[in-house]
mmCIF file of C-alpha atoms in Angstrom:
data_model
loop_
_atom_site.group_PDB
_atom_site.id
_atom_site.type_symbol
_atom_site.label_atom_id
_atom_site.label_comp_id
_atom_site.label_asym_id
_atom_site.label_seq_id
_atom_site.Cartn_x
_atom_site.Cartn_y
_atom_site.Cartn_z
ATOM 1 C CA ILE A 1 -17.984 -7.280 15.215
ATOM 2 C CA THR A 2 -15.200 -5.187 13.701
ATOM 3 C CA MET A 3 -17.415 -2.103 13.670
ATOM 4 C CA LEU A 4 -18.361 -2.654 17.309
ATOM 5 C CA MET A 5 -14.704 -3.033 18.297
ATOM 6 C CA THR A 6 -13.893 0.193 16.454
ATOM 7 C CA VAL A 7 -16.722 2.141 18.075
ATOM 8 C CA LEU A 8 -15.878 0.924 21.575
ATOM 9 C CA GLY A 9 -12.100 0.881 21.328
ATOM 10 C CA VAL A 10 -11.173 3.903 19.226
ATOM 11 C CA ARG A 11 -11.208 7.307 20.876
ATOM 12 C CA GLU A 12 -11.277 10.395 18.707
ATOM 13 C CA GLU A 13 -11.511 14.043 19.563
ATOM 14 C CA PRO A 14 -14.952 15.487 18.731
ATOM 15 C CA LEU A 15 -15.274 18.460 16.403
ATOM 16 C CA ARG A 16 -14.849 21.762 18.209
ATOM 17 C CA GLN A 17 -17.155 23.568 15.798
ATOM 18 C CA LYS A 18 -19.742 22.685 13.216
ATOM 19 C CA PRO A 19 -18.334 22.314 9.660
ATOM 20 C CA GLU A 20 -19.014 25.285 7.439
ATOM 21 C CA GLY A 21 -20.840 25.090 4.135
ATOM 22 C CA SER A 22 -23.732 22.984 2.863
ATOM 23 C CA LEU A 23 -23.847 19.379 1.736
ATOM 24 C CA ARG A 24 -25.033 20.342 -1.727
ATOM 25 C CA GLU A 25 -21.579 20.452 -3.331
ATOM 26 C CA PRO A 26 -20.332 17.118 -1.869
ATOM 27 C CA ILE A 27 -23.545 15.365 -2.918
ATOM 28 C CA LEU A 28 -23.249 16.804 -6.417
ATOM 29 C CA ARG A 29 -19.687 15.491 -6.599
ATOM 30 C CA ILE A 30 -20.871 12.015 -5.637
ATOM 31 C CA VAL A 31 -23.474 12.055 -8.403
ATOM 32 C CA LEU A 32 -20.984 13.339 -10.987
ATOM 33 C CA LEU A 33 -18.327 10.768 -10.023
ATOM 34 C CA THR A 34 -20.874 7.975 -10.395
ATOM 35 C CA ILE A 35 -21.977 9.260 -13.803
ATOM 36 C CA ILE A 36 -18.351 9.538 -14.959
ATOM 37 C CA PHE A 37 -17.543 5.912 -14.146
ATOM 38 C CA VAL A 38 -20.790 4.582 -15.605
ATOM 39 C CA VAL A 39 -20.328 6.513 -18.865
ATOM 40 C CA ALA A 40 -16.638 5.569 -19.161
ATOM 41 C CA THR A 41 -17.499 1.907 -18.620
ATOM 42 C CA ARG A 42 -20.332 1.965 -21.147
ATOM 43 C CA VAL A 43 -18.058 3.532 -23.765
ATOM 44 C CA GLY A 44 -15.414 0.889 -23.108
ATOM 45 C CA LEU A 45 -17.994 -1.884 -23.375
ATOM 46 C CA TRP A 46 -19.300 -0.416 -26.634
ATOM 47 C CA LEU A 47 -15.806 -0.533 -28.127
ATOM 48 C CA VAL A 48 -15.326 -4.152 -27.038
ATOM 49 C CA ASN A 49 -18.715 -5.231 -28.399
ATOM 50 C CA ASN A 50 -18.076 -3.564 -31.739
ATOM 51 C CA SER A 51 -14.642 -5.128 -32.136
ATOM 52 C CA ALA A 52 -16.103 -8.537 -31.285
ATOM 53 C CA THR A 53 -18.979 -8.121 -33.746
ATOM 54 C CA PHE A 54 -16.620 -6.935 -36.489
ATOM 55 C CA LEU A 55 -14.273 -9.920 -36.119
ATOM 56 C CA ALA A 56 -17.112 -12.433 -35.870
ATOM 57 C CA GLY A 57 -18.646 -11.036 -39.048
ATOM 58 C CA ARG A 58 -15.337 -11.415 -40.881
ATOM 59 C CA GLY A 59 -15.010 -15.073 -39.902
ATOM 60 C CA ALA A 60 -11.908 -14.538 -37.748
ATOM 61 C CA THR A 61 -10.468 -17.559 -35.961
ATOM 62 C CA VAL A 62 -11.075 -18.080 -32.262
ATOM 63 C CA ALA A 63 -7.406 -17.347 -31.523
ATOM 64 C CA THR A 64 -7.603 -14.046 -33.391
ATOM 65 C CA GLN A 65 -10.757 -13.047 -31.564
ATOM 66 C CA VAL A 66 -9.199 -13.930 -28.209
ATOM 67 C CA ALA A 67 -6.131 -11.813 -28.967
ATOM 68 C CA VAL A 68 -7.886 -8.779 -30.441
ATOM 69 C CA VAL A 69 -11.009 -8.654 -28.287
ATOM 70 C CA GLY A 70 -9.003 -9.599 -25.197
ATOM 71 C CA LEU A 71 -6.607 -6.701 -25.728
ATOM 72 C CA ALA A 72 -9.567 -4.435 -26.458
ATOM 73 C CA GLY A 73 -11.120 -5.516 -23.171
ATOM 74 C CA LEU A 74 -7.924 -4.821 -21.248
ATOM 75 C CA ALA A 75 -7.656 -1.404 -22.897
ATOM 76 C CA ALA A 76 -11.327 -0.684 -22.182
ATOM 77 C CA MET A 77 -11.045 -1.562 -18.484
ATOM 78 C CA ALA A 78 -7.796 0.300 -17.961
ATOM 79 C CA GLY A 79 -8.977 3.226 -20.068
ATOM 80 C CA SER A 80 -12.238 3.486 -18.136
ATOM 81 C CA ILE A 81 -10.267 3.638 -14.898
ATOM 82 C CA PHE A 82 -7.765 6.191 -16.207
ATOM 83 C CA VAL A 83 -10.478 8.447 -17.623
ATOM 84 C CA GLY A 84 -12.792 7.946 -14.658
ATOM 85 C CA VAL A 85 -10.142 8.777 -12.080
ATOM 86 C CA TYR A 86 -8.754 11.737 -14.020
ATOM 87 C CA LEU A 87 -12.158 13.337 -14.547
ATOM 88 C CA GLY A 88 -13.236 12.326 -11.064
ATOM 89 C CA ALA A 89 -10.227 14.118 -9.599
ATOM 90 C CA GLN A 90 -11.111 17.252 -11.556
ATOM 91 C CA VAL A 91 -14.620 17.109 -10.106
ATOM 92 C CA GLY A 92 -13.592 16.102 -6.595
ATOM 93 C CA ILE A 93 -10.578 18.315 -5.904
ATOM 94 C CA GLY A 94 -10.749 20.808 -8.756
ATOM 95 C CA ARG A 95 -7.653 22.741 -9.747
ATOM 96 C CA ASP A 96 -5.630 21.106 -6.982
ATOM 97 C CA ALA A 97 -5.672 17.895 -9.036
ATOM 98 C CA ARG A 98 -2.812 19.249 -11.159
ATOM 99 C CA GLN A 99 -0.640 19.647 -8.079
ATOM 100 C CA GLN A 100 -1.669 16.263 -6.707
ATOM 101 C CA ARG A 101 -0.666 14.017 -9.596
ATOM 102 C CA SER A 102 0.867 11.424 -7.295
ATOM 103 C CA PHE A 103 -2.460 11.144 -5.495
ATOM 104 C CA VAL A 104 -4.297 10.697 -8.805
ATOM 105 C CA TRP A 105 -1.888 7.960 -9.915
ATOM 106 C CA TRP A 106 -2.245 6.305 -6.524
ATOM 107 C CA VAL A 107 -6.025 6.160 -6.978
ATOM 108 C CA ILE A 108 -5.516 4.685 -10.466
ATOM 109 C CA ASN A 109 -3.205 2.056 -8.986
ATOM 110 C CA ARG A 110 -5.778 1.251 -6.321
ATOM 111 C CA LEU A 111 -8.652 0.913 -8.785
ATOM 112 C CA LEU A 112 -6.717 -1.283 -11.203
ATOM 113 C CA PHE A 113 -5.901 -3.689 -8.381
ATOM 114 C CA LEU A 114 -9.354 -3.676 -6.783
ATOM 115 C CA ALA A 115 -11.121 -4.121 -10.128
ATOM 116 C CA ALA A 116 -9.027 -7.226 -10.759
ATOM 117 C CA VAL A 117 -9.220 -8.902 -7.368
ATOM 118 C CA GLY A 118 -12.910 -8.137 -6.843
ATOM 119 C CA SER A 119 -13.892 -9.446 -10.268
ATOM 120 C CA ILE A 120 -11.910 -12.668 -9.861
ATOM 121 C CA GLN A 121 -13.772 -13.290 -6.622
ATOM 122 C CA GLY A 122 -17.096 -12.559 -8.300
ATOM 123 C CA PHE A 123 -16.509 -14.961 -11.199
ATOM 124 C CA ALA A 124 -14.844 -17.724 -9.140
ATOM 125 C CA LEU A 125 -17.950 -19.915 -9.016
ATOM 126 C CA TYR A 126 -18.490 -19.802 -12.775
ATOM 127 C CA TYR A 127 -14.792 -20.477 -13.378
ATOM 128 C CA LEU A 128 -14.905 -23.636 -11.253
ATOM 129 C CA ARG A 129 -18.191 -24.752 -12.780
ATOM 130 C CA ASP A 130 -17.540 -24.049 -16.465
ATOM 131 C CA VAL A 131 -13.743 -24.339 -16.780
ATOM 132 C CA LEU A 132 -12.875 -27.074 -14.293
ATOM 133 C CA LEU A 133 -16.346 -28.650 -14.741
ATOM 134 C CA LEU A 134 -16.706 -29.413 -11.036
ATOM 135 C CA PRO A 135 -20.109 -30.931 -10.190
ATOM 136 C CA ASP A 136 -19.996 -29.410 -6.679
ATOM 137 C CA ALA A 137 -18.625 -26.024 -7.709
ATOM 138 C CA GLU A 138 -20.520 -24.182 -4.970
ATOM 139 C CA ARG A 139 -18.782 -26.158 -2.212
ATOM 140 C CA TRP A 140 -15.361 -25.736 -3.793
ATOM 141 C CA THR A 141 -15.978 -22.010 -4.231
ATOM 142 C CA GLY A 142 -16.513 -21.713 -0.496
ATOM 143 C CA ILE A 143 -13.305 -23.633 0.169
ATOM 144 C CA LEU A 144 -11.357 -21.504 -2.311
ATOM 145 C CA LEU A 145 -12.588 -18.229 -0.834
ATOM 146 C CA ALA A 146 -11.787 -19.491 2.670
ATOM 147 C CA VAL A 147 -8.212 -20.277 1.600
ATOM 148 C CA VAL A 148 -7.906 -16.841 0.010
ATOM 149 C CA ALA A 149 -9.219 -15.224 3.198
ATOM 150 C CA VAL A 150 -6.755 -17.078 5.442
ATOM 151 C CA PHE A 151 -3.758 -15.994 3.393
ATOM 152 C CA LEU A 152 -5.178 -12.491 2.984
ATOM 153 C CA VAL A 153 -5.472 -11.995 6.742
ATOM 154 C CA ALA A 154 -2.036 -13.491 7.429
ATOM 155 C CA SER A 155 -0.442 -11.317 4.766
ATOM 156 C CA ALA A 156 -2.256 -8.206 5.957
ATOM 157 C CA LEU A 157 -1.012 -8.724 9.511
ATOM 158 C CA GLY A 158 2.574 -8.985 8.322
ATOM 159 C CA GLY A 159 2.218 -6.341 5.635
ATOM 160 C CA GLY A 160 2.492 -3.374 7.956
ATOM 161 C CA TYR A 161 5.677 -4.746 9.509
ATOM 162 C CA LEU A 162 7.266 -5.312 6.101
ATOM 163 C CA ALA A 163 6.163 -1.927 4.774
ATOM 164 C CA ASP A 164 8.039 -0.136 7.547
ATOM 165 C CA ARG A 165 11.211 -1.921 6.489
ATOM 166 C CA VAL A 166 11.131 -2.250 2.712
ATOM 167 C CA GLY A 167 8.974 0.801 1.973
ATOM 168 C CA ARG A 168 5.278 1.119 1.268
ATOM 169 C CA ARG A 169 5.510 1.745 -2.453
ATOM 170 C CA ARG A 170 7.818 -1.225 -2.961
ATOM 171 C CA LEU A 171 5.536 -3.535 -1.024
ATOM 172 C CA VAL A 172 2.464 -2.370 -2.960
ATOM 173 C CA MET A 173 4.312 -3.119 -6.204
ATOM 174 C CA LEU A 174 5.380 -6.527 -4.932
ATOM 175 C CA SER A 175 1.842 -7.350 -3.803
ATOM 176 C CA ALA A 176 0.510 -6.673 -7.311
ATOM 177 C CA LEU A 177 3.176 -8.914 -8.853
ATOM 178 C CA VAL A 178 2.310 -11.663 -6.366
ATOM 179 C CA ALA A 179 -1.394 -11.323 -7.196
ATOM 180 C CA ALA A 180 -0.593 -11.545 -10.916
ATOM 181 C CA ALA A 181 1.375 -14.744 -10.252
ATOM 182 C CA GLY A 182 -1.615 -16.192 -8.400
ATOM 183 C CA THR A 183 -3.833 -15.375 -11.373
ATOM 184 C CA LEU A 184 -1.414 -17.228 -13.658
ATOM 185 C CA PHE A 185 -1.943 -20.376 -11.597
ATOM 186 C CA LEU A 186 -5.699 -20.045 -12.138
ATOM 187 C CA LEU A 187 -5.160 -19.799 -15.891
ATOM 188 C CA VAL A 188 -3.113 -23.007 -16.131
ATOM 189 C CA ALA A 189 -4.877 -25.009 -13.423
ATOM 190 C CA ARG A 190 -6.843 -28.072 -14.416
ATOM 191 C CA ASP A 191 -7.500 -29.387 -10.916
ATOM 192 C CA MET A 192 -8.299 -27.925 -7.516
ATOM 193 C CA THR A 193 -4.783 -28.402 -6.185
ATOM 194 C CA LEU A 194 -3.337 -25.734 -8.467
ATOM 195 C CA VAL A 195 -6.434 -23.575 -8.006
ATOM 196 C CA LEU A 196 -5.943 -23.561 -4.235
ATOM 197 C CA VAL A 197 -2.245 -22.784 -4.677
ATOM 198 C CA GLY A 198 -3.164 -19.891 -6.947
ATOM 199 C CA GLY A 199 -5.818 -18.729 -4.500
ATOM 200 C CA SER A 200 -3.359 -18.718 -1.610
ATOM 201 C CA ILE A 201 -0.856 -16.672 -3.636
ATOM 202 C CA LEU A 202 -3.585 -14.281 -4.754
ATOM 203 C CA GLY A 203 -4.769 -13.900 -1.165
ATOM 204 C CA ALA A 204 -1.245 -13.153 0.040
ATOM 205 C CA GLY A 205 -0.865 -10.452 -2.584
ATOM 206 C CA ALA A 206 -4.260 -8.934 -1.798
ATOM 207 C CA GLY A 207 -3.572 -8.904 1.939
ATOM 208 C CA ALA A 208 -0.255 -7.114 1.569
ATOM 209 C CA PHE A 209 -1.907 -4.631 -0.785
ATOM 210 C CA MET A 210 -4.791 -3.889 1.574
ATOM 211 C CA ALA A 211 -2.445 -3.365 4.502
ATOM 212 C CA THR A 212 -0.038 -1.076 2.667
ATOM 213 C CA ASN A 213 -1.834 0.766 -0.121
ATOM 214 C CA TRP A 214 -4.085 2.815 2.135
ATOM 215 C CA ALA A 215 -1.143 3.765 4.349
ATOM 216 C CA LEU A 216 0.702 4.922 1.233
ATOM 217 C CA GLY A 217 -2.271 7.081 0.318
ATOM 218 C CA THR A 218 -2.200 8.846 3.683
ATOM 219 C CA ASP A 219 1.389 9.886 2.940
ATOM 220 C CA LEU A 220 0.331 11.559 -0.311
ATOM 221 C CA VAL A 221 -2.648 13.681 0.715
ATOM 222 C CA PRO A 222 -2.479 17.145 2.321
ATOM 223 C CA PRO A 223 -2.790 16.557 6.100
ATOM 224 C CA GLN A 224 -5.303 19.377 6.517
ATOM 225 C CA GLU A 225 -7.586 17.850 3.846
ATOM 226 C CA ALA A 226 -6.946 14.146 4.390
ATOM 227 C CA GLY A 227 -10.616 13.313 4.927
ATOM 228 C CA ARG A 228 -11.672 15.000 1.700
ATOM 229 C CA TYR A 229 -8.997 13.349 -0.434
ATOM 230 C CA LEU A 230 -9.339 9.861 1.009
ATOM 231 C CA GLY A 231 -13.105 10.150 0.751
ATOM 232 C CA ILE A 232 -12.750 10.844 -2.965
ATOM 233 C CA SER A 233 -10.471 7.824 -3.367
ATOM 234 C CA ASN A 234 -12.966 5.642 -1.512
ATOM 235 C CA LEU A 235 -15.798 6.826 -3.724
ATOM 236 C CA ALA A 236 -13.702 6.221 -6.804
ATOM 237 C CA GLY A 237 -12.942 2.755 -5.454
ATOM 238 C CA ALA A 238 -16.613 1.923 -5.822
ATOM 239 C CA GLY A 239 -16.064 2.234 -9.572
ATOM 240 C CA ALA A 240 -13.786 -0.805 -9.516
ATOM 241 C CA GLY A 241 -16.739 -3.180 -9.479
ATOM 242 C CA ILE A 242 -18.486 -1.266 -12.248
ATOM 243 C CA VAL A 243 -15.441 -1.542 -14.503
ATOM 244 C CA GLY A 244 -14.267 -5.074 -13.740
ATOM 245 C CA ALA A 245 -17.604 -6.864 -13.858
ATOM 246 C CA GLY A 246 -19.393 -4.405 -16.140
ATOM 247 C CA ILE A 247 -16.987 -5.079 -19.004
ATOM 248 C CA GLY A 248 -15.748 -8.530 -17.985
ATOM 249 C CA GLY A 249 -19.204 -10.118 -17.742
ATOM 250 C CA PRO A 250 -20.315 -9.431 -21.336
ATOM 251 C CA MET A 251 -16.850 -10.415 -22.571
ATOM 252 C CA ALA A 252 -17.104 -13.761 -20.790
ATOM 253 C CA ASP A 253 -20.514 -14.368 -22.375
ATOM 254 C CA PHE A 254 -19.129 -13.578 -25.838
ATOM 255 C CA PHE A 255 -16.218 -16.015 -25.583
ATOM 256 C CA ASN A 256 -18.297 -18.688 -23.866
ATOM 257 C CA ARG A 257 -20.491 -18.770 -26.960
ATOM 258 C CA LEU A 258 -17.396 -19.536 -29.033
ATOM 259 C CA GLU A 259 -16.157 -22.219 -26.653
ATOM 260 C CA PRO A 260 -17.705 -23.154 -23.277
ATOM 261 C CA GLY A 261 -15.585 -21.891 -20.382
ATOM 262 C CA LEU A 262 -13.233 -19.874 -22.591
ATOM 263 C CA GLY A 263 -14.696 -16.567 -21.462
ATOM 264 C CA TYR A 264 -13.563 -16.925 -17.860
ATOM 265 C CA LEU A 265 -10.007 -17.754 -18.886
ATOM 266 C CA VAL A 266 -9.905 -14.670 -21.103
ATOM 267 C CA ILE A 267 -11.187 -12.270 -18.466
ATOM 268 C CA PHE A 268 -8.953 -13.796 -15.773
ATOM 269 C CA ALA A 269 -5.998 -13.121 -18.076
ATOM 270 C CA ILE A 270 -7.230 -9.545 -18.436
ATOM 271 C CA TYR A 271 -7.458 -9.187 -14.662
ATOM 272 C CA GLY A 272 -3.877 -10.421 -14.418
ATOM 273 C CA GLY A 273 -3.003 -7.658 -16.865
ATOM 274 C CA LEU A 274 -4.726 -5.127 -14.602
ATOM 275 C CA PHE A 275 -2.519 -6.244 -11.708
ATOM 276 C CA LEU A 276 0.563 -5.598 -13.835
ATOM 277 C CA MET A 277 -0.775 -2.246 -15.023
ATOM 278 C CA SER A 278 -1.288 -1.230 -11.399
ATOM 279 C CA VAL A 279 2.468 -1.628 -10.949
ATOM 280 C CA LEU A 280 3.097 0.681 -13.907
ATOM 281 C CA ALA A 281 0.693 3.258 -12.470
ATOM 282 C CA LEU A 282 2.543 3.186 -9.164
ATOM 283 C CA THR A 283 5.820 4.106 -10.856
ATOM 284 C CA ARG A 284 4.270 7.550 -11.460
ATOM 285 C CA VAL A 285 3.676 8.052 -7.740
ATOM 286 C CA LYS A 286 6.279 10.252 -6.068
ATOM 287 C CA VAL A 287 6.379 9.753 -2.311
ATOM 288 C CA PRO A 288 8.342 11.628 0.360
ATOM 289 C CA ALA A 289 11.715 10.176 1.293
ATOM 290 C CA LEU A 290 10.339 9.742 4.778
ATOM 291 C CA ALA A 291 6.675 9.512 5.629
ATOM 292 C CA PRO A 292 5.259 11.267 8.700
ATOM 293 C CA GLY A 293 6.733 9.761 11.818
ATOM 294 C CA GLY A 294 9.991 8.861 10.099
ATOM 295 C CA ARG A 295 8.717 5.729 8.386
ATOM 296 C CA PRO A 296 10.203 4.813 5.019
ATOM 297 C CA ALA A 297 7.858 5.413 2.084
#
């Protein structure tokens, strides 16, 4: 429905001339970006698996394994994103990447957030089933995701209004802090009441982020190459799922073998850490004092 509304309601000026050049180079970039994220994720997972195996072989306590392997997992996810985006920028925009550091940090911020929120959604069913031990976890998962969606849409609708008044970068930072707070509720919840509260907070943070982060990105890219830059960021965004679930899934399995349900608490804590790290990444983004059109950045 949304696509149909866009096609019928949005008018854009057609190209006056056919784009020059072949599709060979853009396709090669897509392949290389995919390889970069897959390799970075596999290296991160290898480091996590080896640290887990080492500690288990030394008879380390569960608490020690949670602390060490959990931190290793956080470092692996964040490191995969940092390395993937940095190398991806070199491939996608070449030498210009050095002059577009704010854009690169913006993409890192975006991936850290999306990896966290997308992975929490993906593991929600298993969290409700194995941590809260709900017999009808599938039904409650649907309810939880519906609550998240309601608050996400409401927050997204108000996000643009707030961004024009408090600034886009500030609102993106605030949205990540709100999402981290929602994740904290999921970590301490032992009944669906707190889970739904956490889900509503998480949805509000995600909605504000979705409404504002992309607008912030348009302020950072060269106007004459906006399509190229934002296309690269979109492609890099696909790596969020590879990183979040690709490393988080095996970690959850490892900790669940130590104690049923423990794995989902550990990876949810890591995803909360990714939200906070996205705030740190955004501090490296330098935006114009006024965005195009006179809007505060």
